[in-house]
Amino acid sequence: MDHFTPASSERNLISHIFRKNEICRDTEWERYFCYKSIEVSDSYIGPHVTFPMTFCGVSKLVEAFKHKQQLHARYVLQLLGETWRLLRILPNISHISTCHNKQITICGDLHGQLEDLLLIFYKNGLPSSEKPYVFNGDFVDRGKNSLEILLILFGFLLVYPKDVHLNRGNHEDHIVNLRYGFTKEVWGKYRVHGKTILKLIQKIFSWLPLATVIENKVLIVHGGISNTTDLDVIARVDRHKYVSVLRPPKATHHAANGGKTQTMSSRNGEAGGPGGGRRRVCSMEATAHRHELPRRSLNDAPWSSQRNWSVEEELKRRRRLAGFDQSYGELKKSDSNPHFGEITDVETDVDEWKQIVDLLWSDPMPQNGCVPNEVRGGGCYWGPDITEEVLGRHNLQLLIRSHECKQDGYEFCHNRRVLTIFSASNYYEVGSNRGAYIRMGPDLVPHFIQYQASETCRELTLRQSVGWTERSALRALREQLFVHKSDLIVAFQEFDPNNKGMISLRHWASATERVLNLGLPWRVLRPQLVSSTQYGMVDYQLWIRELSITEPKLEISDNSILETMYRNHSNLETIFRIIDTDNSGLISFEEFRQTWKLLSSHLKTEISDEAIADLAQSIDFNKDGSIDINEFMEAFRLVDISAST
């Protein structure tokens, strides 16, 4: 999930919160999301909301959230329902204009950091007909107040639908939310009605506009563009079909007589609400041995011929089916393999899907060209030549995007024709970066306002601020060293034929670079990474022990399991959901054993049943005999052992 693997071996599994059923009519959804049966008790001390929303009402909501009050579930559902109804009539691309007496404010990623949004409002003023805003996606995840940000933005959207514009970001996606915190946040705040709230937000995300254009000259999208970006196509797509952009579209089959055959599931994983029962999903192994009619689409081919495939091969195969291993702009169309006598509409759907993926996931690069974005796993890297071509073709002069943290809160590239704006300050940690927003008048020249939400970080000197960033980077580097611990030991031992446990600093740097291949000045970094040396020699055995940045409370008999598990962190989350056959969010110890056996086969590593059982019991923190996804992932969260001793 960290690297966006669309159509991976998760086989379209998500949390039990989001079950796939037939797409319900809007009237059925309205009944399902109905708030009227929810009573507001006399003991409720939070804000009260009246509809239709007013500026005064939203202002009071902002104040309530500022003082950490929680909105009642009845009002949450009512506000979300009104937002859903409004978004459904908005176009894919919002067109806005400036005038002589007002400026447009453009904000980037907020990521649940309410203090940043409040600071923007304090410095710039609340949204109104005289002060229009564009919020460029990634409102949620990572921060602890994602829901409050959504409710504030939706409230102002309802009051000023022509002056508040919300673009969809790559984090406005319920599958991403499962990994990065928003789903957990909502469940934590609304235990009783959390499921209904999440389902409604899921639908809202799919209806968010994809882009905004100012005066037909400035394009605002969350991620970026590619060499195939076509605003005419984007303006026509059925955006709400793509409930999760992480999933390629399913093929829609046409019989030879012109009628449509039924697809295996609702398009793009539309979550079911009313009238749906649980749909049991089989594990990878069970599916491989089941004899049934083949079900084939762009991202769901039969598994019977692949029972001996490794997990990595399966991941690669599904990424290939999604089109991410080919030259950019050339998605495979033949892999859908429609039934005999049928015609598939998948080509059109794939083209639409790719357009949306590019808008939400892409990043600029300094070199010319357009190549797959291997870091994120989706979208592309596009160069200045692509910027010139796409902007020229649409008669645009500037592209504003977000999606990347910048130390100053903003950054120009591509001859100042691409501008990144990022509004979440202190994103990695206190002092790591400033947030910024743009004010743009009729001359369409961007003016930047920078800030940092914490008083502490505003007092940091430049040297201190850089120090915060360096410490964050060093922690990430130590994690990489830990992941490659076994390989490092082998490399060090080549320079230690007498097995004394000591090698020269030069050999330490050379071996470390050979293993990690990061091109870093290891001798310069040595004081930050190696606590002590003696006469220019490094005690690499002691250093390796110091790298054991494991969770202190986790005691297992085979420490190599921990290293291997973390190395395959993203694959493990995928396997967890496959083995969770009833999609309940829990796996038993036996299921865990099967999971490890599958992974050890993929890694060609022999692990004893005793070691697996030891590990399973160690990460069952609440000792209830089963492991949930949070226990599973938390067990392998790396923490610096020096910080806990």
XYZ file of C-alpha atoms in Angstrom:
645
model
C 0.000 0.000 0.000
C 2.954 2.319 0.654
C 3.894 2.127 -3.028
C 0.391 1.962 -4.531
C -0.001 -1.487 -6.077
C -3.254 -1.327 -8.055
C -4.904 -4.670 -8.630
C -2.303 -6.350 -6.468
C -2.722 -9.773 -4.914
C -5.097 -8.242 -2.432
C -7.596 -9.349 -5.094
C -9.702 -6.267 -4.456
C -10.037 -7.059 -0.751
C -10.485 -4.173 1.641
C -11.705 -3.860 5.189
C -14.918 -5.537 6.262
C -16.271 -2.011 6.558
C -16.480 -1.802 2.771
C -18.251 -4.842 1.350
C -19.036 -5.126 -2.336
C -22.697 -5.427 -3.302
C -24.931 -4.292 -6.073
C -24.965 -0.559 -6.644
C -28.019 0.797 -4.896
C -30.303 3.433 -6.268
C -29.830 6.897 -4.866
C -33.139 6.704 -3.034
C -31.958 3.556 -1.250
C -28.710 5.253 -0.296
C -30.686 8.200 1.028
C -32.621 5.852 3.299
C -29.452 4.078 4.366
C -27.724 7.332 5.337
C -30.819 8.767 6.990
C -29.976 10.698 10.148
C -33.528 11.287 11.366
C -33.665 8.237 13.612
C -30.581 9.402 15.525
C -31.561 11.429 18.588
C -29.497 14.224 20.099
C -29.674 13.688 23.847
C -30.005 16.482 26.378
C -26.562 15.622 27.726
C -24.887 16.518 24.410
C -22.679 19.579 24.941
C -21.166 19.931 21.469
C -22.160 22.352 18.706
C -25.654 22.290 17.207
C -26.029 22.667 13.449
C -29.073 23.901 11.541
C -29.796 23.441 7.845
C -29.506 24.966 5.358
C -26.006 25.852 6.509
C -25.113 29.503 7.059
C -21.833 31.369 7.407
C -22.590 31.856 11.086
C -23.262 28.145 11.535
C -19.985 27.066 9.921
C -18.068 29.723 11.878
C -19.441 28.264 15.113
C -18.409 24.815 13.918
C -14.848 26.077 13.364
C -14.773 27.507 16.881
C -16.126 24.281 18.359
C -13.466 22.188 16.636
C -10.825 24.691 17.725
C -11.822 23.935 21.322
C -11.755 20.154 20.649
C -15.525 19.654 20.766
C -17.062 16.788 18.778
C -20.030 17.108 16.447
C -22.953 14.761 17.069
C -23.291 11.848 14.628
C -26.742 13.069 13.556
C -25.298 16.392 12.399
C -22.288 14.688 10.805
C -24.512 12.465 8.644
C -26.822 15.355 7.793
C -23.927 17.573 6.710
C -22.328 14.755 4.705
C -25.637 13.929 3.039
C -26.119 17.541 1.921
C -22.542 17.591 0.606
C -23.109 14.405 -1.387
C -26.228 15.869 -3.026
C -24.350 19.025 -4.000
C -21.237 17.316 -5.342
C -23.278 15.126 -7.684
C -24.293 18.172 -9.740
C -20.799 19.670 -9.968
C -18.650 19.180 -13.101
C -15.399 17.236 -13.197
C -13.469 20.475 -13.821
C -14.444 23.608 -11.925
C -14.007 26.845 -13.902
C -13.606 30.020 -11.887
C -12.701 33.615 -12.637
C -11.064 36.453 -10.754
C -12.194 40.046 -10.629
C -10.570 43.351 -9.746
C -11.625 43.417 -6.106
C -10.843 39.910 -4.885
C -8.114 37.303 -4.899
C -8.333 33.518 -4.992
C -6.602 31.544 -2.223
C -5.151 28.139 -3.149
C -4.219 25.607 -0.450
C -2.321 22.339 -0.806
C -2.236 19.172 1.296
C -3.597 19.510 4.852
C -3.465 15.835 5.898
C -5.670 16.122 8.950
C -3.654 18.958 10.529
C -6.440 21.187 11.768
C -4.022 23.697 13.298
C -2.746 24.523 9.792
C -6.242 25.143 8.443
C -7.107 27.326 11.442
C -3.900 29.314 10.955
C -4.712 29.858 7.278
C -8.161 31.147 8.225
C -6.638 33.381 10.918
C -4.098 34.911 8.525
C -6.223 34.996 5.390
C -9.849 35.083 6.558
C -12.694 32.590 6.338
C -14.039 31.531 2.925
C -16.794 33.780 1.591
C -18.136 35.227 -1.646
C -15.458 37.903 -1.319
C -12.682 35.461 -0.432
C -12.873 32.355 -2.648
C -10.726 29.298 -1.908
C -9.430 26.273 -3.812
C -8.408 23.302 -1.631
C -6.256 20.983 -3.707
C -6.883 17.548 -2.177
C -5.336 15.344 0.524
C -7.524 16.743 3.280
C -7.280 13.509 5.274
C -4.898 10.853 6.661
C -1.839 11.056 8.909
C -3.113 13.957 11.031
C -5.553 13.433 13.895
C -8.294 15.846 12.773
C -9.093 14.732 9.227
C -12.834 14.470 9.884
C -13.014 17.953 11.387
C -11.234 19.381 8.325
C -13.689 17.621 6.024
C -16.712 18.904 7.935
C -15.399 22.480 7.910
C -14.609 22.417 4.185
C -17.933 20.760 3.335
C -19.750 23.313 5.474
C -18.214 26.239 3.598
C -18.860 24.442 0.296
C -22.568 24.227 1.148
C -22.719 27.917 2.049
C -20.600 29.152 -0.886
C -20.799 26.521 -3.659
C -19.526 29.008 -6.263
C -16.625 30.265 -4.158
C -15.253 27.156 -2.417
C -13.724 24.512 -4.669
C -12.455 21.098 -3.561
C -10.240 18.938 -5.776
C -9.826 15.227 -5.138
C -6.398 14.062 -3.965
C -4.870 10.606 -3.952
C -5.746 10.281 -0.242
C -9.438 10.827 -0.920
C -9.634 7.087 -1.412
C -11.010 4.634 1.139
C -8.317 2.003 0.509
C -5.553 4.545 1.171
C -7.471 5.665 4.275
C -7.287 2.122 5.673
C -3.501 2.348 5.720
C -2.893 5.969 6.665
C -5.232 6.573 9.567
C -8.479 8.239 8.504
C -10.578 5.071 8.801
C -9.232 4.423 12.287
C -9.852 8.058 13.261
C -13.536 7.937 12.315
C -14.057 4.605 14.084
C -12.405 5.995 17.193
C -14.648 9.064 17.297
C -17.940 7.443 16.250
C -18.138 3.857 17.502
C -21.856 3.437 16.836
C -22.294 5.279 13.530
C -18.729 5.090 12.230
C -19.495 2.519 9.556
C -22.312 4.595 8.046
C -20.225 7.774 8.183
C -17.323 6.056 6.408
C -19.565 4.665 3.684
C -21.030 8.085 2.992
C -17.586 9.710 2.924
C -16.488 6.998 0.501
C -19.245 8.035 -1.884
C -18.435 11.719 -1.390
C -14.775 11.159 -2.291
C -15.788 9.557 -5.575
C -17.842 12.661 -6.450
C -15.164 15.260 -5.707
C -14.138 17.278 -8.796
C -10.819 16.347 -10.365
C -9.438 19.752 -11.366
C -9.972 23.500 -11.216
C -9.157 26.040 -13.942
C -8.762 29.757 -13.224
C -9.550 32.164 -16.064
C -8.870 29.378 -18.586
C -5.151 29.922 -17.914
C -4.202 28.217 -14.631
C -4.786 24.492 -14.135
C -4.965 23.155 -10.564
C -4.762 19.382 -9.998
C -3.530 17.400 -7.024
C -0.715 15.318 -8.537
C 0.084 16.338 -12.093
C -0.153 15.373 -15.741
C 1.269 12.924 -18.263
C 1.897 12.921 -21.995
C -1.659 11.617 -22.523
C -3.486 14.107 -20.294
C -6.537 15.448 -22.111
C -8.820 17.850 -20.272
C -11.621 17.154 -22.743
C -11.551 13.479 -21.782
C -11.322 14.331 -18.088
C -14.329 16.625 -18.389
C -16.425 13.726 -19.733
C -15.431 10.837 -17.434
C -17.914 9.321 -15.000
C -15.764 10.216 -12.022
C -17.964 8.590 -9.389
C -17.277 5.145 -10.915
C -13.766 5.316 -9.508
C -14.556 4.890 -5.834
C -10.944 3.846 -5.377
C -8.421 4.988 -7.959
C -6.187 2.154 -6.748
C -8.291 -0.279 -8.765
C -8.281 -0.509 -12.531
C -11.802 -0.698 -13.973
C -13.509 -4.001 -14.512
C -14.435 -5.058 -18.011
C -18.050 -4.588 -19.039
C -18.935 -7.398 -21.426
C -21.354 -7.137 -24.334
C -22.967 -10.220 -25.761
C -22.929 -10.644 -29.509
C -26.578 -9.580 -29.683
C -25.707 -6.251 -28.100
C -26.845 -6.993 -24.553
C -24.529 -6.587 -21.573
C -23.527 -9.597 -19.545
C -23.296 -9.343 -15.797
C -19.873 -8.410 -14.414
C -18.345 -10.327 -11.550
C -18.830 -7.458 -9.119
C -20.013 -3.902 -9.019
C -17.789 -1.493 -10.893
C -14.593 -0.454 -9.186
C -15.560 -1.795 -5.809
C -18.619 0.330 -5.045
C -19.213 -0.376 -1.400
C -22.529 -1.878 -0.551
C -24.848 -0.419 1.985
C -28.475 -1.383 2.219
C -29.662 -4.835 1.351
C -26.281 -6.558 1.198
C -24.971 -9.612 2.985
C -21.365 -10.523 3.631
C -19.548 -11.821 0.609
C -17.011 -14.461 1.542
C -13.704 -14.093 -0.252
C -11.324 -17.000 -0.615
C -7.621 -17.014 0.128
C -4.997 -17.292 -2.566
C -4.437 -20.981 -1.862
C -8.130 -21.843 -1.700
C -8.817 -20.077 -4.963
C -5.988 -21.901 -6.667
C -7.549 -25.267 -5.872
C -11.155 -24.414 -6.584
C -12.675 -25.711 -9.810
C -15.106 -23.159 -11.151
C -15.878 -21.220 -14.281
C -13.150 -18.686 -15.112
C -13.787 -15.075 -14.168
C -11.650 -12.741 -16.180
C -11.268 -9.012 -16.352
C -8.429 -6.527 -16.471
C -7.448 -7.233 -12.882
C -9.022 -10.582 -12.069
C -7.697 -13.499 -14.108
C -8.112 -17.154 -13.075
C -5.670 -18.471 -10.518
C -5.898 -22.214 -11.208
C -2.889 -22.198 -13.517
C -0.792 -20.219 -11.049
C -0.880 -22.270 -7.850
C 2.917 -22.502 -7.840
C 3.520 -18.819 -8.450
C 5.358 -16.866 -5.783
C 3.783 -13.846 -4.146
C 6.223 -11.510 -5.910
C 5.387 -12.992 -9.299
C 1.704 -12.528 -8.576
C 2.254 -8.914 -7.577
C 4.235 -8.305 -10.760
C 1.593 -10.014 -12.873
C -1.191 -7.885 -11.501
C 0.828 -4.700 -11.884
C 1.474 -5.753 -15.472
C -2.237 -6.227 -16.037
C -2.750 -2.729 -14.668
C -0.271 -1.485 -17.274
C 2.448 -0.125 -15.005
C 5.412 -2.043 -16.399
C 5.155 -0.750 -19.955
C 6.174 2.445 -21.642
C 3.968 5.120 -20.229
C 0.725 5.657 -22.077
C 0.534 2.106 -23.414
C -1.842 0.139 -21.222
C -2.494 -3.448 -22.211
C -5.956 -4.002 -23.570
C -5.787 -7.688 -24.516
C -5.377 -9.100 -21.004
C -9.033 -8.634 -20.201
C -9.723 -11.817 -22.165
C -13.480 -11.357 -22.675
C -15.722 -14.351 -23.011
C -16.187 -15.861 -26.433
C -18.725 -14.001 -28.535
C -18.500 -10.857 -26.410
C -17.086 -7.383 -26.890
C -15.515 -5.500 -23.972
C -15.727 -1.792 -23.125
C -12.618 -2.005 -20.975
C -10.461 0.075 -23.340
C -12.512 3.199 -22.780
C -12.647 2.603 -19.042
C -8.898 2.017 -18.805
C -8.174 5.240 -20.687
C -10.434 7.153 -18.314
C -8.909 5.464 -15.280
C -5.384 6.272 -16.437
C -6.303 9.927 -16.896
C -7.519 10.080 -13.283
C -4.512 8.166 -11.909
C -2.172 10.617 -13.641
C -3.979 13.626 -12.174
C -3.854 12.286 -8.613
C -0.533 10.424 -8.386
C 2.075 11.957 -10.748
C 5.201 13.999 -9.909
C 7.393 16.331 -12.012
C 11.003 15.478 -12.845
C 13.794 17.696 -14.242
C 14.519 15.476 -17.261
C 12.427 15.487 -20.427
C 10.061 12.617 -21.056
C 7.327 10.709 -19.287
C 8.081 7.503 -17.379
C 6.239 5.343 -14.844
C 6.432 6.627 -11.283
C 8.287 3.708 -9.715
C 8.514 5.354 -6.297
C 4.772 5.741 -5.836
C 3.936 2.803 -8.093
C 1.236 4.749 -9.955
C 1.001 7.813 -12.138
C 4.146 9.048 -13.831
C 7.158 11.297 -13.659
C 6.778 13.955 -16.326
C 9.402 16.356 -17.638
C 9.423 20.007 -18.768
C 8.774 19.020 -22.379
C 5.503 17.360 -21.347
C 4.550 20.454 -19.362
C 5.127 22.654 -22.404
C 3.156 20.327 -24.685
C 0.132 19.807 -22.419
C -0.146 23.447 -21.323
C 0.348 24.613 -24.905
C -2.253 22.206 -26.249
C -4.832 23.564 -23.774
C -3.696 27.207 -24.019
C -2.695 27.301 -20.333
C 0.161 29.234 -18.750
C 0.630 27.618 -15.327
C 0.060 24.279 -13.600
C -0.435 24.346 -9.820
C -0.202 21.009 -8.030
C 0.421 19.667 -4.511
C 1.169 16.057 -3.525
C 4.782 16.623 -2.367
C 6.109 18.135 0.849
C 8.403 21.107 0.208
C 10.617 22.588 2.915
C 9.462 26.148 2.141
C 5.852 25.108 1.498
C 6.122 25.781 -2.235
C 8.495 25.234 -5.150
C 8.663 26.146 -8.844
C 10.014 23.832 -11.524
C 9.863 23.389 -15.318
C 10.857 26.971 -16.085
C 8.384 28.248 -13.463
C 5.447 26.723 -15.324
C 4.783 24.105 -12.616
C 4.213 25.213 -9.027
C 3.926 22.837 -6.052
C 2.005 24.105 -3.011
C 1.961 22.191 0.295
C -0.013 23.478 3.276
C 0.752 20.958 6.043
C 3.567 22.481 8.106
C 5.816 20.347 10.320
C 4.775 17.419 8.150
C 7.498 14.974 9.173
C 8.110 16.455 12.589
C 8.286 19.835 14.293
C 10.420 22.214 12.252
C 10.801 19.941 9.220
C 8.969 22.249 6.794
C 6.837 25.323 6.471
C 3.322 25.288 5.118
C 2.216 27.775 2.484
C -0.783 28.939 0.502
C -1.150 31.031 -2.657
C -3.057 34.220 -3.242
C -3.732 34.995 -6.903
C -5.374 38.072 -8.360
C -6.553 39.026 -11.859
C -2.943 39.196 -13.101
C -2.662 35.456 -12.284
C 0.687 36.018 -10.538
C 1.009 33.760 -7.471
C 1.912 35.329 -4.142
C 3.000 33.048 -1.294
C 2.225 33.199 2.413
C 4.323 30.866 4.566
C 3.727 29.758 8.132
C 4.408 27.135 10.766
C 1.570 26.139 13.023
C 3.624 25.473 16.160
C 5.020 28.377 18.195
C 7.977 26.181 19.129
C 9.063 25.608 15.553
C 8.602 29.268 14.592
C 11.342 30.072 17.111
C 13.811 27.605 15.590
C 16.818 28.986 13.769
C 17.584 27.792 10.235
C 20.311 25.531 11.641
C 17.858 24.007 14.130
C 15.222 23.514 11.436
C 17.717 21.742 9.200
C 18.713 19.655 12.225
C 15.138 18.424 12.667
C 15.013 17.404 9.016
C 18.382 15.658 9.226
C 17.336 13.650 12.280
C 14.205 12.509 10.464
C 16.291 11.438 7.454
C 18.798 9.628 9.687
C 16.009 7.643 11.322
C 14.830 6.546 7.885
C 18.418 5.620 6.982
C 18.792 3.531 10.140
C 15.643 1.667 9.168
C 17.225 0.812 5.813
C 20.387 -0.360 7.545
C 18.308 -2.544 9.851
C 16.423 -4.078 6.941
C 19.740 -5.078 5.316
C 21.414 -6.180 8.542
C 22.120 -9.736 7.404
C 23.634 -8.592 4.109
C 25.790 -6.043 5.937
C 27.224 -8.708 8.260
C 28.233 -10.836 5.271
C 29.835 -7.833 3.566
C 31.762 -6.843 6.718
C 33.022 -10.378 7.271
C 34.745 -10.267 3.870
C 37.062 -7.610 5.347
C 37.468 -9.554 8.626
C 39.087 -12.875 7.655
C 40.281 -13.513 11.240
C 36.781 -12.900 12.632
C 37.894 -10.257 15.143
C 34.739 -8.198 14.747
C 36.709 -5.097 13.718
C 37.154 -3.514 10.282
C 38.579 -0.198 9.120
C 36.377 2.833 8.605
C 37.200 2.716 4.887
C 36.064 -0.898 4.638
C 32.932 -0.147 6.700
C 31.960 2.652 4.296
C 32.766 0.579 1.216
C 30.773 -2.469 2.382
C 27.793 -0.376 3.481
C 27.605 1.376 0.127
C 27.930 -1.923 -1.741
C 24.953 -3.353 0.141
C 22.648 -0.318 0.134
C 23.811 1.311 -3.125
C 22.512 4.732 -2.044
C 25.457 6.854 -3.187
C 25.850 8.458 0.261
C 29.044 9.897 1.833
C 29.256 7.194 4.489
C 32.492 8.439 6.056
C 30.922 11.856 6.544
C 27.814 10.246 8.050
C 29.835 7.986 10.339
C 29.542 10.232 13.462
C 25.726 10.151 13.139
C 25.571 6.385 12.513
C 28.444 4.828 14.478
C 28.606 5.775 18.134
C 32.322 5.137 18.582
C 35.442 4.015 16.764
C 38.860 2.941 18.072
C 41.992 3.926 16.176
C 40.033 4.251 12.956
C 38.466 0.825 13.362
C 34.752 0.023 13.599
C 33.430 -2.695 15.898
C 30.848 -3.813 13.362
C 29.387 -6.523 15.597
C 28.611 -3.941 18.285
C 27.300 -1.559 15.628
C 24.990 -4.231 14.257
C 23.619 -4.825 17.754
C 23.002 -1.094 18.124
C 20.997 -1.222 14.909
C 18.535 -3.641 16.518
C 15.843 -0.997 16.627
C 13.081 -3.427 17.440
C 10.028 -3.034 19.629
C 11.456 -3.707 23.118
C 8.473 -5.712 24.357
C 8.624 -8.139 21.422
C 10.577 -11.275 22.293
C 10.804 -13.995 19.668
C 13.089 -16.952 19.304
C 14.158 -16.253 15.718
C 15.229 -12.623 15.233
C 15.685 -13.148 11.485
C 11.894 -13.338 11.149
C 11.585 -9.747 12.317
C 14.087 -8.456 9.793
C 12.468 -10.375 6.954
C 8.967 -9.304 7.970
C 9.891 -5.640 7.887
C 11.729 -6.009 4.589
C 8.452 -7.291 3.088
C 6.248 -4.838 4.972
C 3.903 -3.854 2.124
C 3.567 -7.410 0.812
C 2.651 -8.600 4.308
C -0.319 -6.280 4.508
C -1.528 -7.666 1.205
C -1.107 -11.255 2.409
C -2.875 -10.452 5.676
C -6.026 -9.483 3.770
C -5.829 -12.541 1.535
C -5.594 -14.968 4.454
C -8.426 -13.145 6.257
C -10.839 -15.235 4.202
C -14.099 -13.928 5.645
C -12.822 -10.336 5.456
C -13.424 -9.976 9.198
C -10.233 -8.073 9.964
C -8.911 -10.920 12.181
C -6.677 -13.923 11.518
C -6.275 -16.952 13.729
C -2.923 -18.426 14.742
C -3.423 -21.197 12.191
C -4.113 -18.664 9.464
C -0.994 -16.791 10.564
C 1.039 -19.986 10.258
C -0.261 -20.490 6.735
C 0.596 -16.868 5.944
C 4.179 -17.291 7.034
C 4.539 -20.584 5.170
C 3.385 -18.822 1.997
C 5.819 -15.964 2.517
C 8.729 -18.238 3.468
C 8.133 -20.162 0.240
C 8.320 -16.892 -1.667
C 11.510 -15.909 0.191
C 12.989 -19.423 -0.081
C 13.548 -19.342 3.705
C 12.893 -22.218 6.089
C 11.172 -21.143 9.329
C 10.152 -23.631 12.012
C 6.574 -23.927 13.250
C 7.863 -23.201 16.743
C 9.321 -19.865 15.668
C 6.116 -18.945 13.859
C 3.973 -19.819 16.881
C 6.324 -17.818 19.112
C 5.967 -14.802 16.855
C 2.172 -15.094 16.593
C 1.751 -15.204 20.366
C 4.118 -12.266 20.793
C 2.122 -9.939 18.551
C -1.274 -10.932 19.921
C -0.990 -8.038 22.353
C -4.468 -8.333 23.859
C -4.162 -12.139 24.108
C -7.555 -12.838 22.558
C -6.296 -15.676 20.360
C -6.390 -13.746 17.097
C -4.433 -10.969 15.393
C -5.979 -7.860 13.879
C -4.306 -5.674 11.262
C -3.228 -3.050 13.789
C -1.537 -5.624 16.043
C 0.122 -7.171 13.011
C 1.581 -3.930 11.682
C 2.367 -2.425 15.100
C 4.485 -5.441 16.012
C 6.964 -4.538 13.286
C 6.961 -0.783 13.677
C 10.591 0.219 14.032
C 11.556 2.373 16.998
C 15.025 3.492 17.983
C 16.016 1.304 20.911
C 18.171 4.127 22.263
C 15.051 6.275 22.587
C 13.343 3.699 24.788
C 16.157 2.857 27.146
